[in-house]
Coordinates of C-alpha atoms and ligand atoms in Angstrom, one line a residue:
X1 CA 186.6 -128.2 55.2
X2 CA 185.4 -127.1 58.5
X3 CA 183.9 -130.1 59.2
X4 CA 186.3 -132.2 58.6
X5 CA 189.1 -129.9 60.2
X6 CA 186.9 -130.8 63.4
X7 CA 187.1 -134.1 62.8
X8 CA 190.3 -134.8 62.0
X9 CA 191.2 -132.8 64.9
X10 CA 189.4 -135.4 66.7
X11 CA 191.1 -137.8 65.5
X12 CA 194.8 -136.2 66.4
X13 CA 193.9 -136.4 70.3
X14 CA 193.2 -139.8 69.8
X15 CA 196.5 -140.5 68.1
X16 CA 199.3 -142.2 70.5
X17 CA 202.9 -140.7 70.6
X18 CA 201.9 -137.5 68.4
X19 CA 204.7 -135.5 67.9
X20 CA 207.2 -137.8 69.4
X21 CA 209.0 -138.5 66.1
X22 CA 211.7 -140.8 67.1
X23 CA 213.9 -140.7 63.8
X24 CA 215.9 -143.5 61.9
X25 CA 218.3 -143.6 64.4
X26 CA 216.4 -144.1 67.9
X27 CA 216.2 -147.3 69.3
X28 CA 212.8 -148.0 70.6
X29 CA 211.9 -150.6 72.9
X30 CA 208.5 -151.4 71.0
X31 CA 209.0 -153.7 68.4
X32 CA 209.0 -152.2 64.6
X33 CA 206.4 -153.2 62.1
X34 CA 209.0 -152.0 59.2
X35 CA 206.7 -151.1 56.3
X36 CA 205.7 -147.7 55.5
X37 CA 202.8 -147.2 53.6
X38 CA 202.9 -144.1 51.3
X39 CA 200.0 -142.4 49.5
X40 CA 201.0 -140.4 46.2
X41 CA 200.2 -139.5 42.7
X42 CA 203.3 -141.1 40.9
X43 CA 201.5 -143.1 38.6
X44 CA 202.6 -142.3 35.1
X45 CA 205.5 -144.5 33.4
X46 CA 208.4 -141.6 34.5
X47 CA 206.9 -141.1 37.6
X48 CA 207.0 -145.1 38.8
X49 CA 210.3 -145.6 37.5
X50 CA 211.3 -142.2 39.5
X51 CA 209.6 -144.1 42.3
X52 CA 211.3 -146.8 41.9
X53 CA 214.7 -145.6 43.2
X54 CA 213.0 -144.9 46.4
X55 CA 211.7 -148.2 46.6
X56 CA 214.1 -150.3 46.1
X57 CA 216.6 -147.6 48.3
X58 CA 214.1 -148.5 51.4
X59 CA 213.9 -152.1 50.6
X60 CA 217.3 -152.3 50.4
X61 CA 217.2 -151.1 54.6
X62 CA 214.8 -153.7 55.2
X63 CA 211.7 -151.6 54.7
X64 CA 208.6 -152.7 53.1
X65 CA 207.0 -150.1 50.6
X66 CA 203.2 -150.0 51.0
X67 CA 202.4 -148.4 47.4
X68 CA 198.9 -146.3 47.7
X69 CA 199.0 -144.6 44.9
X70 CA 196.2 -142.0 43.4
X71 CA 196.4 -140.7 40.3
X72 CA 196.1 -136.8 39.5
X73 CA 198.5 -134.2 39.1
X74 CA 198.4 -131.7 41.4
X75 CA 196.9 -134.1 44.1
X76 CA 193.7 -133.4 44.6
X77 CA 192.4 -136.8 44.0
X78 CA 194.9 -137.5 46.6
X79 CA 194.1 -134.9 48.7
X80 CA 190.5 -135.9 49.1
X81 CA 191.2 -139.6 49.7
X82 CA 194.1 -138.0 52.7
X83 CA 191.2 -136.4 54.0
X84 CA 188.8 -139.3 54.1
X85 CA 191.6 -141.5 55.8
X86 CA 192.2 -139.4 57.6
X87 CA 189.2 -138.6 58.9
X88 CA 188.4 -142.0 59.6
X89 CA 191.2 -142.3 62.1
X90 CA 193.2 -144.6 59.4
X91 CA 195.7 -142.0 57.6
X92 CA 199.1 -143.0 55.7
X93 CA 202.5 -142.9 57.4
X94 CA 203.5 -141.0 54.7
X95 CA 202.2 -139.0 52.1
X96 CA 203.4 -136.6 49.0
X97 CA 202.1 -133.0 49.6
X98 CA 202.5 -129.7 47.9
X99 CA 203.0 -126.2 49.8
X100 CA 199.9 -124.7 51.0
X101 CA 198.3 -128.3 51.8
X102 CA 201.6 -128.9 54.2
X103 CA 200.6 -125.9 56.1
X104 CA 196.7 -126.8 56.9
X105 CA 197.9 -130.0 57.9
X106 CA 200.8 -129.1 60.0
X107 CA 197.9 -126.5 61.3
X108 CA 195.6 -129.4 62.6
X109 CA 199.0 -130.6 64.4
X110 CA 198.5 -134.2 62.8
X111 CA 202.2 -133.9 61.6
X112 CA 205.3 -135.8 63.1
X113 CA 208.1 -133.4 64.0
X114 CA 211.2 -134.5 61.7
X115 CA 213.4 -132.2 63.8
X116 CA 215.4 -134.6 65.3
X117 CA 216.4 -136.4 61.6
X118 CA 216.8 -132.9 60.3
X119 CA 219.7 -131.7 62.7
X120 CA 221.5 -134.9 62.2
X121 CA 221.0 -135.0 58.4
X122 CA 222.1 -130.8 58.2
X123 CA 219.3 -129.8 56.3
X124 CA 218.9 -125.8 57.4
X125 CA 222.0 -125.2 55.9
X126 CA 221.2 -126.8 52.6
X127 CA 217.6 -127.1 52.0
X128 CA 216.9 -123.5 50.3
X129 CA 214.8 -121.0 51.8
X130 CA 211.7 -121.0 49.2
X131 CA 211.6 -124.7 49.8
X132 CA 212.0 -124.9 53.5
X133 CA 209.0 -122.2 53.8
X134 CA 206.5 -125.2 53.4
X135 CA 209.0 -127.9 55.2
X136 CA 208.9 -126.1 58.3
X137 CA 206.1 -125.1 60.4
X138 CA 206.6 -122.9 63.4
X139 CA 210.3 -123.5 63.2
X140 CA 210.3 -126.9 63.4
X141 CA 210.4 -129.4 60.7
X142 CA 207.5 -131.2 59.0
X143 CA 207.9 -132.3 56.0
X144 CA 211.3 -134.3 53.3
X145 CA 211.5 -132.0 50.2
X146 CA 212.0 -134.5 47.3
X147 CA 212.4 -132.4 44.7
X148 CA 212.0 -128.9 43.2
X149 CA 209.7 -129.1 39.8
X150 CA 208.7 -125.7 38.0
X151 CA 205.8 -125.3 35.6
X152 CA 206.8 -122.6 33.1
X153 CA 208.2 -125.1 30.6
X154 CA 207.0 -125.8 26.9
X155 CA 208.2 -129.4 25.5
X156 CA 208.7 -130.0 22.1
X157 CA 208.9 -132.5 19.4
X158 CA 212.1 -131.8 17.7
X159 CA 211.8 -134.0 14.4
X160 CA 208.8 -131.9 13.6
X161 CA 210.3 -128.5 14.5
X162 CA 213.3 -129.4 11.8
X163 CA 211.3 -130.6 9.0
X164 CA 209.0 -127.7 9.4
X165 CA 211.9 -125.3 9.6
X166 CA 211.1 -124.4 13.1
X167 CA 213.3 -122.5 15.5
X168 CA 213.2 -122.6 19.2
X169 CA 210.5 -119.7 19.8
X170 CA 211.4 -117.1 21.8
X171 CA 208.5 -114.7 21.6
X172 CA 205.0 -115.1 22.2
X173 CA 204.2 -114.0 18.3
X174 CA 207.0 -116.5 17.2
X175 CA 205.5 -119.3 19.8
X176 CA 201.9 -118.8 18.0
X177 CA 203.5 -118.8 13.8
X178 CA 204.7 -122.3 15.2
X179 CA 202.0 -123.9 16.1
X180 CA 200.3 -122.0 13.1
X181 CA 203.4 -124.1 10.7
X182 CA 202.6 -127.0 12.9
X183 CA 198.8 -127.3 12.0
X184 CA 199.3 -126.1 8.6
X185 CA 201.3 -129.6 8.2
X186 CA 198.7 -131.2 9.2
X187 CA 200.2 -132.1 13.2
X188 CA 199.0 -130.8 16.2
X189 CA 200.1 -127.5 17.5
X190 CA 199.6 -128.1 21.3
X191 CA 199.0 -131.3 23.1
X192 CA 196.8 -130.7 26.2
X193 CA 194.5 -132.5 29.1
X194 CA 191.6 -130.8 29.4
X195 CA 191.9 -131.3 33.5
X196 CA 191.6 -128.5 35.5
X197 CA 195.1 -128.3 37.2
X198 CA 196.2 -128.9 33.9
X199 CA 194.8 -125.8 32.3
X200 CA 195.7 -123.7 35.5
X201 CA 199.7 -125.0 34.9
X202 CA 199.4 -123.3 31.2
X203 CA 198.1 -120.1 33.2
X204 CA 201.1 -120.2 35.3
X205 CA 203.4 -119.5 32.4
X206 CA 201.0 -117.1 30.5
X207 CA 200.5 -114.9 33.3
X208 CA 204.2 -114.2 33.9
X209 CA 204.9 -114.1 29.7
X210 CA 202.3 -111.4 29.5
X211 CA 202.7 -109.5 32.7
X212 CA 206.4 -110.4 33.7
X213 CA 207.2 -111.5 37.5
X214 CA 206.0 -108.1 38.9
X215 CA 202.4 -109.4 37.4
X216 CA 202.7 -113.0 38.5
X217 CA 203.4 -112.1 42.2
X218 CA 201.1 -109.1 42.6
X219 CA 197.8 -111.6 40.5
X220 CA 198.9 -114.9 41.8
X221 CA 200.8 -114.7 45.1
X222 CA 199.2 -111.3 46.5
X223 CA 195.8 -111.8 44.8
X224 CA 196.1 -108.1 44.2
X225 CA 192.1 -107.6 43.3
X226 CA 193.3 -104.7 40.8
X227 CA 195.7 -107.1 39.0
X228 CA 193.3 -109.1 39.1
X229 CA 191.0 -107.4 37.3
X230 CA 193.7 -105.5 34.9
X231 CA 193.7 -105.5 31.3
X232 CA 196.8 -107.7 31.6
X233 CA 194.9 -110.3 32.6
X234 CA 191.9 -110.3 30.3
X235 CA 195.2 -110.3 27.9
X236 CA 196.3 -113.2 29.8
X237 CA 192.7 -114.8 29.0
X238 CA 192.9 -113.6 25.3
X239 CA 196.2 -115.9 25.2
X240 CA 194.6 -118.7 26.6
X241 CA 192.0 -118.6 24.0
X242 CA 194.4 -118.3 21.2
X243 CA 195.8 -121.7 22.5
X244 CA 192.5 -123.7 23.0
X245 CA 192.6 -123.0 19.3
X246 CA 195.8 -125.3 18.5
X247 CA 194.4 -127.8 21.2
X248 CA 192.7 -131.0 19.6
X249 CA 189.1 -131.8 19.7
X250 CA 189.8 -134.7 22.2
X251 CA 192.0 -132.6 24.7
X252 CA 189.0 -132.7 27.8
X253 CA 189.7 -135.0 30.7
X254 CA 193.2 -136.2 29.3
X255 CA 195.5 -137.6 31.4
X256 CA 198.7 -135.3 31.2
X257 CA 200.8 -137.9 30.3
X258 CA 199.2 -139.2 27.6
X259 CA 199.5 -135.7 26.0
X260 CA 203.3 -135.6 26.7
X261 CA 203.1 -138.8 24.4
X262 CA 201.5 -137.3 21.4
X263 CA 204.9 -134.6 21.3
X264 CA 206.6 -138.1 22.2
X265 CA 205.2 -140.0 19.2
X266 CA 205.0 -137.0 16.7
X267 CA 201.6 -136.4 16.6
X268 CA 201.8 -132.9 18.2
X269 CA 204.5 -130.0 18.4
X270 CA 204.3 -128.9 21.6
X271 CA 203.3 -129.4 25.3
X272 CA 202.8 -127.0 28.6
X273 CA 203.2 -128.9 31.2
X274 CA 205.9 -128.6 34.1
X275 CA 209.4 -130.7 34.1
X276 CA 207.3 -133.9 35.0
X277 CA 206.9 -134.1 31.5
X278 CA 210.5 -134.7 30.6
X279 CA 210.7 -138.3 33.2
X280 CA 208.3 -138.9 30.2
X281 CA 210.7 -138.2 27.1
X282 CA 213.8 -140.0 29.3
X283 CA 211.5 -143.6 29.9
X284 CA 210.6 -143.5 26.2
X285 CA 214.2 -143.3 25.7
X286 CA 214.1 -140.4 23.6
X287 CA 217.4 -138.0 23.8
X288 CA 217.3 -133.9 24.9
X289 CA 218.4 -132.0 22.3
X290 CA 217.6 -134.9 19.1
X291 CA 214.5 -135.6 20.2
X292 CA 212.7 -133.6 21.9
X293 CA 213.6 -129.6 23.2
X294 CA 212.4 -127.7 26.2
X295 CA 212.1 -123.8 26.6
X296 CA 210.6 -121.2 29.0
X297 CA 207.0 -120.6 28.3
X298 CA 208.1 -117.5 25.7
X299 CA 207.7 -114.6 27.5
X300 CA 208.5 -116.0 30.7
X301 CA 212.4 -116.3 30.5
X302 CA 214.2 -115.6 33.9
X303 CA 211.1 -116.5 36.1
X304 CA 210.7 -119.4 37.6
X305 CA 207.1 -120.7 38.6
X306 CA 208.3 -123.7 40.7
X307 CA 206.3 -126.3 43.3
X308 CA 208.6 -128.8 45.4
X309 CA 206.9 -132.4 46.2
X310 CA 207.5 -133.2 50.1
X311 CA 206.8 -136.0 51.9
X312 CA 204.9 -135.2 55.5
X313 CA 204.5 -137.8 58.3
X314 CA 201.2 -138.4 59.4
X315 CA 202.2 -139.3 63.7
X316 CA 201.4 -142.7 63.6
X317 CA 202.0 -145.2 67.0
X318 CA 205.9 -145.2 67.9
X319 CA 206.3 -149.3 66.0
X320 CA 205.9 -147.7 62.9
X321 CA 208.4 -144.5 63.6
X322 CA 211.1 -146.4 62.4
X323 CA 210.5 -146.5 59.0
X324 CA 209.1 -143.2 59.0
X325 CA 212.6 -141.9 59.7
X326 CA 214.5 -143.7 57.2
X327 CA 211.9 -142.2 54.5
X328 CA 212.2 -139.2 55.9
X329 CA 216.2 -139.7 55.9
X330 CA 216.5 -141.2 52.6
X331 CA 215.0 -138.7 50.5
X332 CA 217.1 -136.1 51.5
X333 CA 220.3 -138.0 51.0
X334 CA 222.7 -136.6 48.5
X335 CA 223.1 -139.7 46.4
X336 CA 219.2 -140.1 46.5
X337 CA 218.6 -136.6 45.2
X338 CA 220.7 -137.6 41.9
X339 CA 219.3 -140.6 41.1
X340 CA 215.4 -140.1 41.7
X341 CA 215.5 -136.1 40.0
X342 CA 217.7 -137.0 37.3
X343 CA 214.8 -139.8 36.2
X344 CA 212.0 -137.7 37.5
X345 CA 212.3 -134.5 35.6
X346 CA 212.7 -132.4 38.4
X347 CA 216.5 -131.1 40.0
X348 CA 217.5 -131.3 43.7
X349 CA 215.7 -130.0 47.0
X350 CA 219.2 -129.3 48.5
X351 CA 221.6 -126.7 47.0
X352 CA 225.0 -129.0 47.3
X353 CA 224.3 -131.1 44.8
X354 CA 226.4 -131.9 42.0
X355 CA 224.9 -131.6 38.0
X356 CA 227.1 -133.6 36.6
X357 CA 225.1 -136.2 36.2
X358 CA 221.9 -134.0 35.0
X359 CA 221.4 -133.6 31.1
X360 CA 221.3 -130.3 29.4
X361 CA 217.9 -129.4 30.6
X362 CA 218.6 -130.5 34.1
X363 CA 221.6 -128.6 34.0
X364 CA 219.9 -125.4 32.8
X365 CA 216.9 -125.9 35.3
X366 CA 219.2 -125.8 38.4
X367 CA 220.7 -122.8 37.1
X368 CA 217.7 -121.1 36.2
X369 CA 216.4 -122.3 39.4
X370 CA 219.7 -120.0 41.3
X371 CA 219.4 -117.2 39.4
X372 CA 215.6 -117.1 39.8
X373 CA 216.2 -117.1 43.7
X374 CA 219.0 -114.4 43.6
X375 CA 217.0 -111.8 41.2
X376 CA 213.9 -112.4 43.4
X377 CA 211.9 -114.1 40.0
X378 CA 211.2 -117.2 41.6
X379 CA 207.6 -117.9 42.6
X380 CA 205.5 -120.7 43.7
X381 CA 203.2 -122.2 41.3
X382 CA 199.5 -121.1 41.5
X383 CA 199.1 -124.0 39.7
X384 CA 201.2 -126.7 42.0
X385 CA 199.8 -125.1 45.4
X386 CA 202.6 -122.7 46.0
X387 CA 201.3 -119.7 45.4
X388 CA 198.0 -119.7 47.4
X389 CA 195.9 -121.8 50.2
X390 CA 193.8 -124.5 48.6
X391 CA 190.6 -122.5 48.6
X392 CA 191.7 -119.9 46.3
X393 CA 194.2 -122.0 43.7
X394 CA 190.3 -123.9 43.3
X395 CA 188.8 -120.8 42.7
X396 CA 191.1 -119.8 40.4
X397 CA 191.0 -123.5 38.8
X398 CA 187.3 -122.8 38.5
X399 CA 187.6 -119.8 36.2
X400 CA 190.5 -120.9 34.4
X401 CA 188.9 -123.8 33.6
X402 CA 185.3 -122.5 32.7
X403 CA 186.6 -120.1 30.8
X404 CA 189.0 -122.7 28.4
X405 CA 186.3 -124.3 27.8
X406 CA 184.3 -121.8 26.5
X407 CA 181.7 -121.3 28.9
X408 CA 183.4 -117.7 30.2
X409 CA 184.4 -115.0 27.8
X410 CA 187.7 -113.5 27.9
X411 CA 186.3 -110.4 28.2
X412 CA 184.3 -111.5 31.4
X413 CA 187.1 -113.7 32.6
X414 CA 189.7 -111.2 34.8
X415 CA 186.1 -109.8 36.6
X416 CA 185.0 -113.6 37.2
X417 CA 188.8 -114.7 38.3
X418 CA 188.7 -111.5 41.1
X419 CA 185.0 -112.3 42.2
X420 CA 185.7 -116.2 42.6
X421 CA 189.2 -115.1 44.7
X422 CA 187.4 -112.3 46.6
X423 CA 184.8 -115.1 47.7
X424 CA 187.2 -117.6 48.5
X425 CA 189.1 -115.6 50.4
X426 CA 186.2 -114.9 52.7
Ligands
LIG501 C1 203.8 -133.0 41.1 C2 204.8 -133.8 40.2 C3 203.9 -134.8 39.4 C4 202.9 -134.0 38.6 C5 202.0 -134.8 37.7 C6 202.7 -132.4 40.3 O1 201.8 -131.8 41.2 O2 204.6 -132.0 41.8 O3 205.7 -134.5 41.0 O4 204.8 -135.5 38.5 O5 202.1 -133.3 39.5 O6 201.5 -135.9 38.4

């Protein structure tokens, strides 16, 4: 990373008119090219058609959409073709980040400062305070909050929970007797992609159902080395075992989506995965609440585990500023916010939005979301890039992963997850 922090480095005192965002607004005397090209990880069916809004918003202001999309959740396939681009002197004009990977770029001052857009568009006063600690960067503004996502969720298939007698688990023991009822019958009890950032987004909401939010914050925020190394976390471990056990044999390298669609089709009971998952349910036109249910990862209830997907401005030459802006602008508009979340899964990045038009789970989300904030519950997602800097959320990844698969005992696991964080940290 050094390497290429040098180079892209490089590459910023090269750049014309860094830093001299000029907004929708401006006029400019250079001529505007009017396109925006955008790099992302949208590529799943609830993810385009979320995508979609946002298109045809900026096409309907005379903007062409340059689609560059790479799929991954978490984006860090994404992330590694940003750094090649960038790198070779040729990045996006604008590209979907999470948290920590906002900061190292806004570090290398690559960024374009959105302050202007963001006085005249109000956002301080409504753009919460979690949110705007990655949007901002030395006070000024640097990156559009879409969205606010959390991982902690479980989605289920509700058909199968009511002809196996089922009940919405609340427990961890009475989350496990279901998936137990589940592959009794003969269905699978948990739909998973065996994909790194995948695994870590179960870990997420196992950490906090075992340990509480004390636990997630001191292991997965503060990297505590003791909490680390705690018994809670080998019990943490010892949970994530017990699920690989309701996982099919096919679960490695699956794309996330596809396992939202085995709870979709009725192959499989359940799913961890964060809110994502329900722009799933809602393109396969299936109904909260008939079809399908969502809950806290049992154990978990009153914490929220959340990441926010932002879209940061690479400073491009001043004709293409234009259509930076109105991106920038766009996705922070009220109206905006309702249409893409309610499609995407995920609730509003601004706290003055109505839920009216939000289903149940939406509806409960944003609560959750408020309450989480006022009890001092709600932390970023280790999983999601919230929690910690690149380096160590791929450390962790590394031992989460290593050890779901079998090739790390639990009892080894807490030991190897400090040693791996202790190193990166380094
Ligand atoms: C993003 C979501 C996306 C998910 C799966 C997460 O990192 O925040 O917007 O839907 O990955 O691609």
């Amino acid at each position: 990373m050094k390497k290429t922090i040098m180079l892209v480095l490089a590459l910023a005192l090269l750049l014309p008119g860094m830093m001299l965002f000029a907004g929708g607004e401006q006029e400019s005397a250079v001529e505007q090219d009017n396109s925006v090209e955008v790099l992302h990880w949208w590529t799943s069916g609830g993810e385009a058609a979320a995508l979609g809004v946002l298109k045809e918003d900026l096409n309907g202001q005379g903007i062409e959409w340059i689609d560059s999309p790479i799929a991954g959740g978490g984006g860090t396939e994404a992330m590694t073709v940003l750094r090649s681009r960038a790198t070779s002197g040729n990045p996006p004009a604008a590209v979907q980040m999470l948290g920590f990977d906002i900061i190292d770029w806004a570090e290398l001052g690559v960024l374009a400062d959105l302050n202007e857009i963001a006085e005249a568009e109000g956002w301080d006063a409504v753009v919460p305070e979690a949110i705007k600690r990655f949007s901002k960067y030395n006070g000024n503004w640097i990156a559009a909050p879409v969205n606010v996502h959390s991982t902690n969720w479980v989605w289920a298939n509700k058909k199968i929970m009511d002809e196996l007698g089922i009940e919405q688990p609340t427990t961890w023991d009475e989350y496990i007797a279901a998936m137990d009822a589940a592959k009794a019958a003969g269905y699978i009890g948990l739909a998973h992609g065996g994909q790194a950032w995948q695994d870590a987004t179960i870990f997420d909401g196992v950490v906090v159902s075992v340990g509480g939010p004390e636990f997630y914050k001191a292991a997965m925020v503060d990297t505590d080395d003791a909490a680390l190394r705690s018994d809670k976390m080998t019990e943490v471990f010892a949970r994530m075992e017990t699920l690989r056990g309701y996982m099919d044999d096919n679960f490695s390298g699956r794309d996330w989506n596809l396992a939202t669609a085995m709870v979709i089709e009725g192959q499989a009971l359940f799913q961890m995965m964060g809110d994502w998952a329900k722009g799933e349910f809602f393109n396969a036109g299936k109904v909260p609440g008939e079809d399908f249910v969502a809950f806290r990862t049992p154990g978990s209830q009153g914490t929220v585990t959340f990441n926010s997907d932002q879209f940061v401005f690479f400073a491009v030459e001043e004709s293409k500023q234009k259509a930076q802006g109105l991106l920038a602008q766009a996705v922070l508009s009220p109206s905006f916010q309702i249409a893409f979340n309610t499609i995407k899964g995920s609730v509003p990045s601004r706290t003055d939005v109505s839920d009216a038009e939000f289903t149940i789970i939406g509806k409960a989300a944003m609560a959750e979301l408020a309450e989480a904030n006022a009890n001092g519950t709600l932390f970023g997602s280790m999983a999601h890039g919230h929690s910690v800097p690149a380096a160590i959320k791929n450390a962790m990844y590394d031992v989460i992963t290593a050890h779901l698969n079998g090739q790390l005992s639990t009892a080894d696991a807490a030991d190897a997850l400090a040693d791996a964080v202790a190193a990166a940290a380094q």
